[in-house]
CSV table of C-alpha atoms in Angstrom, one decimal:
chain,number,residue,atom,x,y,z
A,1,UNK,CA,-15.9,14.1,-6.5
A,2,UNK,CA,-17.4,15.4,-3.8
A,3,UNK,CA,-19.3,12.4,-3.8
A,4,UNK,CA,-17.2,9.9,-3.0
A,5,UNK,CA,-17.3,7.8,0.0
A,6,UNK,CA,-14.0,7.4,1.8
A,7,UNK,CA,-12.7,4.0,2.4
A,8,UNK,CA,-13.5,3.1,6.3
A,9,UNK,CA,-10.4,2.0,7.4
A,10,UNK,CA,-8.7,5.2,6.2
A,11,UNK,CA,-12.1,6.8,7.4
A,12,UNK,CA,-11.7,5.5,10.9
A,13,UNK,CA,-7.6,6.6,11.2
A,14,UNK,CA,-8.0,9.6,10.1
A,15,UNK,CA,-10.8,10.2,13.0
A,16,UNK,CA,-8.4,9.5,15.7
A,17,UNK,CA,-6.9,12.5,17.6
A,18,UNK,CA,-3.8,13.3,16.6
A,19,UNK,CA,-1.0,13.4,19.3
A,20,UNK,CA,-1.4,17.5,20.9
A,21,UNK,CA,2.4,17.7,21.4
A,22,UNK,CA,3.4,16.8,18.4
A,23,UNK,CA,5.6,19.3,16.5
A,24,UNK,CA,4.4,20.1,12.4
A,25,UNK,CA,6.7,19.3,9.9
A,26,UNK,CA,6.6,22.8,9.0
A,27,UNK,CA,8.5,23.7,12.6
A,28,UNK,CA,10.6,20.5,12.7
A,29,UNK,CA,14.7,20.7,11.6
A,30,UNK,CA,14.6,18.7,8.1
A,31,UNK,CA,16.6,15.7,9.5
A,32,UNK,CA,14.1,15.5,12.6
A,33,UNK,CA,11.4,15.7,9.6
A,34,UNK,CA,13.1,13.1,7.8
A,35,UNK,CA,13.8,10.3,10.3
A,36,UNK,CA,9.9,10.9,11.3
A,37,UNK,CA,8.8,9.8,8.3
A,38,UNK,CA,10.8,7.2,8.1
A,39,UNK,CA,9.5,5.6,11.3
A,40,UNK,CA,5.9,6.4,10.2
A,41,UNK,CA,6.3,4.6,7.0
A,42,UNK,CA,7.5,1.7,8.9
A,43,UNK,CA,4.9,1.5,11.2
A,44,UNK,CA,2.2,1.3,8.3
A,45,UNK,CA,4.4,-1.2,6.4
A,46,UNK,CA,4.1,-4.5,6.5
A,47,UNK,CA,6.9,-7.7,5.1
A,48,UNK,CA,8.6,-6.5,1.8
A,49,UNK,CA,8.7,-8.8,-1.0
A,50,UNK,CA,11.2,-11.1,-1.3
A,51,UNK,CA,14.1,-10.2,-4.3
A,52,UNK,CA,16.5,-12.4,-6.4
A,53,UNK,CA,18.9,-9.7,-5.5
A,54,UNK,CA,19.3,-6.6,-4.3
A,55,UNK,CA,21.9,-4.4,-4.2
A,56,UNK,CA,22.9,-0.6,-3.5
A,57,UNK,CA,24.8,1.5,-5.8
A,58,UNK,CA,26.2,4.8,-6.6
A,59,UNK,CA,24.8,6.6,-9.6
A,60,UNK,CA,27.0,9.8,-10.6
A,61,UNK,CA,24.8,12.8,-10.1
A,62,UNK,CA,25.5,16.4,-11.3
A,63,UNK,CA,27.0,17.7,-7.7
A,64,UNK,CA,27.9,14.4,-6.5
A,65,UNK,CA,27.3,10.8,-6.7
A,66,UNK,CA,23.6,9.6,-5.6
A,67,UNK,CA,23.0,6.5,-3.5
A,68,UNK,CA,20.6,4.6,-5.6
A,69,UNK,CA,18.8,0.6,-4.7
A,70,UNK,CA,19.0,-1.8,-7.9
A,71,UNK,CA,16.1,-4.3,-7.7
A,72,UNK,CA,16.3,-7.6,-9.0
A,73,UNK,CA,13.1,-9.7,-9.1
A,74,UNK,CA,13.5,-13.6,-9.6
A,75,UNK,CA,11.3,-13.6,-12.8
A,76,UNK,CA,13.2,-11.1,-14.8
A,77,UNK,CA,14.6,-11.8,-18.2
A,78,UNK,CA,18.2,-11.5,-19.0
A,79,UNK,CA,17.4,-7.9,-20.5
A,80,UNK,CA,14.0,-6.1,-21.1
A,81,UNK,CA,12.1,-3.2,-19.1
A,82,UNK,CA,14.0,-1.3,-17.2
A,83,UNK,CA,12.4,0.9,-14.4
A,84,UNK,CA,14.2,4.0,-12.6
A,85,UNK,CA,11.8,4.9,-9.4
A,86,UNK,CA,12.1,8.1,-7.7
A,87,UNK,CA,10.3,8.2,-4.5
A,88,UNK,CA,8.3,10.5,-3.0
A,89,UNK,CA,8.3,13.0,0.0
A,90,UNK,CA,7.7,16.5,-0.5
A,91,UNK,CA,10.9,16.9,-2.2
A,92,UNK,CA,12.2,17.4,1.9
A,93,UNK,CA,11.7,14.0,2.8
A,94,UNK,CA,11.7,10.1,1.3
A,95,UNK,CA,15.0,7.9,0.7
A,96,UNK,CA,15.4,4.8,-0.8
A,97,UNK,CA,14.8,2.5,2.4
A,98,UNK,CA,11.0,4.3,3.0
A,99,UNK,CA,10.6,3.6,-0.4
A,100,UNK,CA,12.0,-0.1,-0.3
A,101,UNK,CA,8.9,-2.5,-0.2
A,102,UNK,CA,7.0,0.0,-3.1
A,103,UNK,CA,9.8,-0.8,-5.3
A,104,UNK,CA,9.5,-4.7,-4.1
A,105,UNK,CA,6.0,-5.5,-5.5
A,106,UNK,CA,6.3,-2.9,-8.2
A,107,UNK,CA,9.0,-4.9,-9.8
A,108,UNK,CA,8.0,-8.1,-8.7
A,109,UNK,CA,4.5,-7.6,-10.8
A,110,UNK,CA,6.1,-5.8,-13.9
A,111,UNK,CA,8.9,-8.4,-13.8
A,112,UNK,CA,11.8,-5.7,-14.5
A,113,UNK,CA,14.6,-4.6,-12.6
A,114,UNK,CA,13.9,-1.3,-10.7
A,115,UNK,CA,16.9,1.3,-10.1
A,116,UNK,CA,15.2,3.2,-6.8
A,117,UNK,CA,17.2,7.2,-7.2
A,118,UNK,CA,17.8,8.7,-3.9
A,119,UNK,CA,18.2,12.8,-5.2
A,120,UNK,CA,19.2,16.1,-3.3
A,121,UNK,CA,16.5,17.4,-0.5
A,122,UNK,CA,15.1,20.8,0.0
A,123,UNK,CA,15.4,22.6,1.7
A,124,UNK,CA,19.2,22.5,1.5
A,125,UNK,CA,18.8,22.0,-1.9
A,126,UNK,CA,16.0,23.4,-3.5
A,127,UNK,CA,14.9,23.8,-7.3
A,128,UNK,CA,16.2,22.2,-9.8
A,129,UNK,CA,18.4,19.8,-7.3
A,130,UNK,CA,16.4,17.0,-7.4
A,131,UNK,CA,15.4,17.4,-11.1
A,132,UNK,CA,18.9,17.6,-12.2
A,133,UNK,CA,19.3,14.5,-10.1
A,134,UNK,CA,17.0,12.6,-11.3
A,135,UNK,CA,17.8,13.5,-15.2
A,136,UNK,CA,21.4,12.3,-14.4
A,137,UNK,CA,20.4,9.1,-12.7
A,138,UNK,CA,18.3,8.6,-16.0
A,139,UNK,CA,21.2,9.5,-18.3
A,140,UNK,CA,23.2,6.7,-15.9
A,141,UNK,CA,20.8,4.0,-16.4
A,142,UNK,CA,20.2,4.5,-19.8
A,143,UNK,CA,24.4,4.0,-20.4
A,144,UNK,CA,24.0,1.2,-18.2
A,145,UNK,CA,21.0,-0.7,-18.9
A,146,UNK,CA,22.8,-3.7,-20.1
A,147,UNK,CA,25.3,-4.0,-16.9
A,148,UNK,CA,22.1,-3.6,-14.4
A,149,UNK,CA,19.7,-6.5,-16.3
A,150,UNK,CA,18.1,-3.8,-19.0
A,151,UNK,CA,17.3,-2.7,-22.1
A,152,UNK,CA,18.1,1.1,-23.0
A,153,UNK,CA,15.4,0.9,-25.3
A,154,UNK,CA,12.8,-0.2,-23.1
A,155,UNK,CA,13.5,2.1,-20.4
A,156,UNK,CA,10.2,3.2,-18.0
A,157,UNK,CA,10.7,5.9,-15.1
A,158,UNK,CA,8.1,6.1,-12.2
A,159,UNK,CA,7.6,7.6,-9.3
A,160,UNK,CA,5.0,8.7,-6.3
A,161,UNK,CA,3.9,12.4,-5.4
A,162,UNK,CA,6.6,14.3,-5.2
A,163,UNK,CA,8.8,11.5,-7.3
A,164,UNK,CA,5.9,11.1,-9.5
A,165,UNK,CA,6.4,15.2,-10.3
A,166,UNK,CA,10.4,14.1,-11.4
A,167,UNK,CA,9.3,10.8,-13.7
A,168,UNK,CA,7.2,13.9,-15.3
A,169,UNK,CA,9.5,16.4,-15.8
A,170,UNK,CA,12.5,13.9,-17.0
A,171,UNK,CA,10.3,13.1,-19.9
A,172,UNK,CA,10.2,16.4,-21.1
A,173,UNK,CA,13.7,16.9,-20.8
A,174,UNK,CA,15.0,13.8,-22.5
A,175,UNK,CA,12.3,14.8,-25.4
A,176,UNK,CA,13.6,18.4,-25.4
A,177,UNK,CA,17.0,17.2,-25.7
A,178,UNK,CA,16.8,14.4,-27.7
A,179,UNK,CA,17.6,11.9,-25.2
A,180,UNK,CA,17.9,9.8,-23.1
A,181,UNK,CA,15.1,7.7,-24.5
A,182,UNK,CA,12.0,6.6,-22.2
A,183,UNK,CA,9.3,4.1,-23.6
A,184,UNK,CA,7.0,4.8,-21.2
A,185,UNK,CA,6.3,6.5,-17.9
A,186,UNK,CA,4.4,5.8,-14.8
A,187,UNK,CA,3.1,8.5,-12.4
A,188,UNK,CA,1.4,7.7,-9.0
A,189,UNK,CA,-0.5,10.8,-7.7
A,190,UNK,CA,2.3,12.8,-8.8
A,191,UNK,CA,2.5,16.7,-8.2
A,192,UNK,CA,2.3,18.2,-11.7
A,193,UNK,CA,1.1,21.7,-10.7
A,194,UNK,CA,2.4,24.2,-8.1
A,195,UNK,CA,0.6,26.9,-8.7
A,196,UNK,CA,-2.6,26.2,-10.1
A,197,UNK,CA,-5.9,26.1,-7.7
A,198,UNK,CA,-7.9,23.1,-8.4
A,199,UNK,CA,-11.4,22.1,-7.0
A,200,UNK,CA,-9.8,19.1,-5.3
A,201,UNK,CA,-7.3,21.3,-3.6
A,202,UNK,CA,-9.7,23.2,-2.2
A,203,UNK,CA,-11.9,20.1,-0.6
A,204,UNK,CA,-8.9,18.0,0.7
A,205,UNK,CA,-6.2,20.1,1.6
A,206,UNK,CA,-6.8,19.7,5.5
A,207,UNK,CA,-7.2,16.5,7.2
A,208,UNK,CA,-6.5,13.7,4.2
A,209,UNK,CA,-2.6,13.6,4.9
A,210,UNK,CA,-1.8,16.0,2.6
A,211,UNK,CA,-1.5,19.6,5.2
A,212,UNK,CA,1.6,20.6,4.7
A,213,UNK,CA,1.7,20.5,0.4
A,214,UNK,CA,2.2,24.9,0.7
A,215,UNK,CA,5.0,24.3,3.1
A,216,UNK,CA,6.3,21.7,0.6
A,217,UNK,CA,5.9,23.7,-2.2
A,218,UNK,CA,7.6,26.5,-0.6
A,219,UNK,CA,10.8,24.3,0.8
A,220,UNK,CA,11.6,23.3,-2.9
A,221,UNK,CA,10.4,26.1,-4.8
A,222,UNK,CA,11.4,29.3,-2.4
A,223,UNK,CA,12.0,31.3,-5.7
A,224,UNK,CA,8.1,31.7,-7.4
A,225,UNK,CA,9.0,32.7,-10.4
A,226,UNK,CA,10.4,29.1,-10.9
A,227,UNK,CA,7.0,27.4,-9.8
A,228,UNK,CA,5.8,27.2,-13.3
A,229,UNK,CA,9.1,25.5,-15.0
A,230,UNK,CA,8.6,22.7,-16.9
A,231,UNK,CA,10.7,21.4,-14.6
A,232,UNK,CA,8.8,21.8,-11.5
A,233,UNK,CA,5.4,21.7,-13.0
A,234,UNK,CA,5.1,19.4,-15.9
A,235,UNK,CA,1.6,20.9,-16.9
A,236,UNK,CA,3.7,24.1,-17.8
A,237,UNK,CA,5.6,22.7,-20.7
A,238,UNK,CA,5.1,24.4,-24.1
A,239,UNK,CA,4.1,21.1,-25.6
A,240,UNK,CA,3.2,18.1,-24.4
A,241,UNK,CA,3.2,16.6,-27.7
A,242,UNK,CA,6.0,13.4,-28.5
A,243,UNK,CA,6.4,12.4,-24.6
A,244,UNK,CA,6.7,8.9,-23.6
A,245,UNK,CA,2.9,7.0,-22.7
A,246,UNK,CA,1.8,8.0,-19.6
A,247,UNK,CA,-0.2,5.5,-16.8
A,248,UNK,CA,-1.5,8.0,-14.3
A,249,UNK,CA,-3.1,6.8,-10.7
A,250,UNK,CA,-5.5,9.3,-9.1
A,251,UNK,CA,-7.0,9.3,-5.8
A,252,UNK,CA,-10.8,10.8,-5.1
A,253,UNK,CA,-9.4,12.3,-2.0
A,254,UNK,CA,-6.3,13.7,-2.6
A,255,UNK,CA,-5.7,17.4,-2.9
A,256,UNK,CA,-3.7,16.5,-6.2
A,257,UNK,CA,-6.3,14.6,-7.9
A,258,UNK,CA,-7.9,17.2,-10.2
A,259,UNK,CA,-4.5,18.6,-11.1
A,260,UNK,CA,-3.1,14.5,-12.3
A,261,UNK,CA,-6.8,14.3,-14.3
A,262,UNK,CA,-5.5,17.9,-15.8
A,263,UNK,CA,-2.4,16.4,-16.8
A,264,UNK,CA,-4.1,13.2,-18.4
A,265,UNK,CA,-6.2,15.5,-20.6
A,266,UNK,CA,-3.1,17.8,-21.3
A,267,UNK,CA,-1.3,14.4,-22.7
A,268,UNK,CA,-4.3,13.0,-24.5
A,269,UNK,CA,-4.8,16.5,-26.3
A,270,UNK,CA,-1.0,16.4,-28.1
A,271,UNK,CA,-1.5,12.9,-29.0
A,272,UNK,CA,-0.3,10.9,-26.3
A,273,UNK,CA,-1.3,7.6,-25.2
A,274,UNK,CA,-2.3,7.4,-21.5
A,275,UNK,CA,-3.8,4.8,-19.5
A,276,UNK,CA,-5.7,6.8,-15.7
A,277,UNK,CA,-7.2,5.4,-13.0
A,278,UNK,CA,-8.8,6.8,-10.2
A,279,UNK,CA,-9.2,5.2,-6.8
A,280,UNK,CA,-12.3,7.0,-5.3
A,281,UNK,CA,-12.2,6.3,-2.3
A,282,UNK,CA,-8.5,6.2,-1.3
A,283,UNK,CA,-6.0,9.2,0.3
A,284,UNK,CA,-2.9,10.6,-0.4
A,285,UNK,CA,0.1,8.4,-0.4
A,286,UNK,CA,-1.9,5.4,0.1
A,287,UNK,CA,0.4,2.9,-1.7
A,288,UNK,CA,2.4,3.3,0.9
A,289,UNK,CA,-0.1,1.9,3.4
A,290,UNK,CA,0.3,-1.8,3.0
A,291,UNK,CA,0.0,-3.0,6.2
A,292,UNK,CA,-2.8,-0.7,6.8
A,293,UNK,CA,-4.8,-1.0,3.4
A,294,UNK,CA,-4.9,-4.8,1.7
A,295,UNK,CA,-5.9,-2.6,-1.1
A,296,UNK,CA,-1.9,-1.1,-1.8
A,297,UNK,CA,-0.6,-3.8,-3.2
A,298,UNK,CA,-2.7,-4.5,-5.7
A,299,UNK,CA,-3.0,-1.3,-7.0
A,300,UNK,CA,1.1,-0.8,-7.3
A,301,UNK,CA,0.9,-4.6,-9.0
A,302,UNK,CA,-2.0,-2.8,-11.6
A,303,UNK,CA,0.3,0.4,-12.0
A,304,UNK,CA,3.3,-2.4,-13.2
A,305,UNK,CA,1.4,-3.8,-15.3
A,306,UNK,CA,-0.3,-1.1,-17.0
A,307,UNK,CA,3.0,0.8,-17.5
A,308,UNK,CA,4.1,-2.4,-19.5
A,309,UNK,CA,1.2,-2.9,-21.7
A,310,UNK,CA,2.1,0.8,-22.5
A,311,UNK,CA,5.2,-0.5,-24.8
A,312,UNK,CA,3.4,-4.0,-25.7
A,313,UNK,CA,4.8,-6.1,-22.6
């Protein structure tokens, strides 16, 4: 790993001085946090995908209802793969608009619909909000699937980082209790392990856009006896045997990449089918990137696809 060579537009913005008055997330009130990474994600975006439609929703949530973004690409059938997205952020940070162009060209490749979750926050609400959320929004969709352009049967659940870390741990729920059914799931760089100290941790925790993943970890999971839930860290689960397929995207430098390979072998050992890639020499987040890296798209259009040809499609 240690050997990869970093891509050299990455290289070069992540050798410019950062600003010396600017305040770490870890200091900043959540809602300050928040509408800064909102306007960072913007200034690295570039034009979203056009839609057949688009629309915004409430999905009942276990507290309250959830604001949620259904995605309609022009190319979608009349009813096939579903996908519910759940975005990432730290668990503090991330709503359905910073998340808006991902879900674009993710459902524009796959050809599905895409119901985008916005869940609870931490730290205001910490472990298990956002899980709970996200298993709700799933129990929702699955009800639904018809009346949103889906089939229930051919449900897929996704998600980024922190979002990736919920598509995991609502597919051991459902299994655990016998439902909602997922056909397959899709992780991108997802946090699977809170507590476990990987090699890749150790040589990319500073200065590759992941700093703050303690103070993350922390804001969701104040409690640490709760770190190694199934719930919080997939990798924990008694058995991984029975889950849905797994694609899994890895990145060679990302503090999280050792613990996603972890999690691929964990799969593969109880029997289930998983489809990894690695993208050596890209960061943290970098889907996200698109007007900075031509290389985003593409690989969110590969994750689509991949997912698919998970259940046949």
């Amino acid at each position: 790993m240690s050997d990869n060579i970093l891509n050299p537009v990455l290289k070069e913005a992540l050798a410019q001085p950062g600003d010396p008055n600017a305040t770490p997330v870890e200091k900043q009130h959540p809602d300050v946090a928040r509408e800064e990474f909102v306007n960072d994600l913007a200034a690295v975006d570039k034009e979203a995908p056009s839609m057949r439609e688009v629309r915004d929703l409430k999905v009942p949530g276990p507290v309250t209802d959830l604001e949620a973004r259904l995605y309609m690409p022009d190319n979608a059938p009349a009813s096939g793969p579903i996908m519910i997205y759940y975005h990432g952020g730290g668990n503090i940070r991330g709503n359905i608009g910073t998340h808006d162009s991902t879900c674009r060209v993710l459902a524009n490749a796959g050809s599905f619909p895409i119901l985008s979750i916005e869940y609870r926050l931490a730290p205001e609400h910490p472990f298990p909000a956002a899980a709970d959320d996200a298993f709700s929004a799933l129990k929702w969709a699955s009800q639904h699937a018809s009346d949103i352009g889906g089939d229930s049967s051919k449900i897929l659940v996704g998600g980024d980082s922190a979002g990736g870390n919920l598509a995991a741990a609502v597919c051991i729920r459902a299994r655990d209790e016998s439902g909602p059914a997922i056909a397959a799931q899709m992780l991108i760089y997802p946090v699977i392990d809170h507590v476990g100290e990987y090699e890749s941790k150790k040589l990319y925790s500073k200065g590759y856009m992941l700093d703050s993943m303690p103070f993350y970890t922390a804001s969701y999971l104040p409690d640490p006896e709760n770190r190694k839930s199934p719930m919080a860290s997939p990798i924990y689960a008694e058995s991984h045997s029975s889950l849905p397929p797994a694609f899994i995207l890895t990145c060679g430098f990302d503090p999280l990449h050792d613990e996603g390979c972890a999690y691929a072998t964990k799969l593969r050992a109880a029997g289930v089918t998983v489809d990894q890639e690695n993208y050596p020499d890209m960061i943290h987040g970098f889907t996200l990137l698109r007007g900075l890296l031509p290389e985003a798209d593409p690989a969110l259009e590969d994750a689509a696809r991949r997912t698919l040809k998970l259940i046949g499609y």
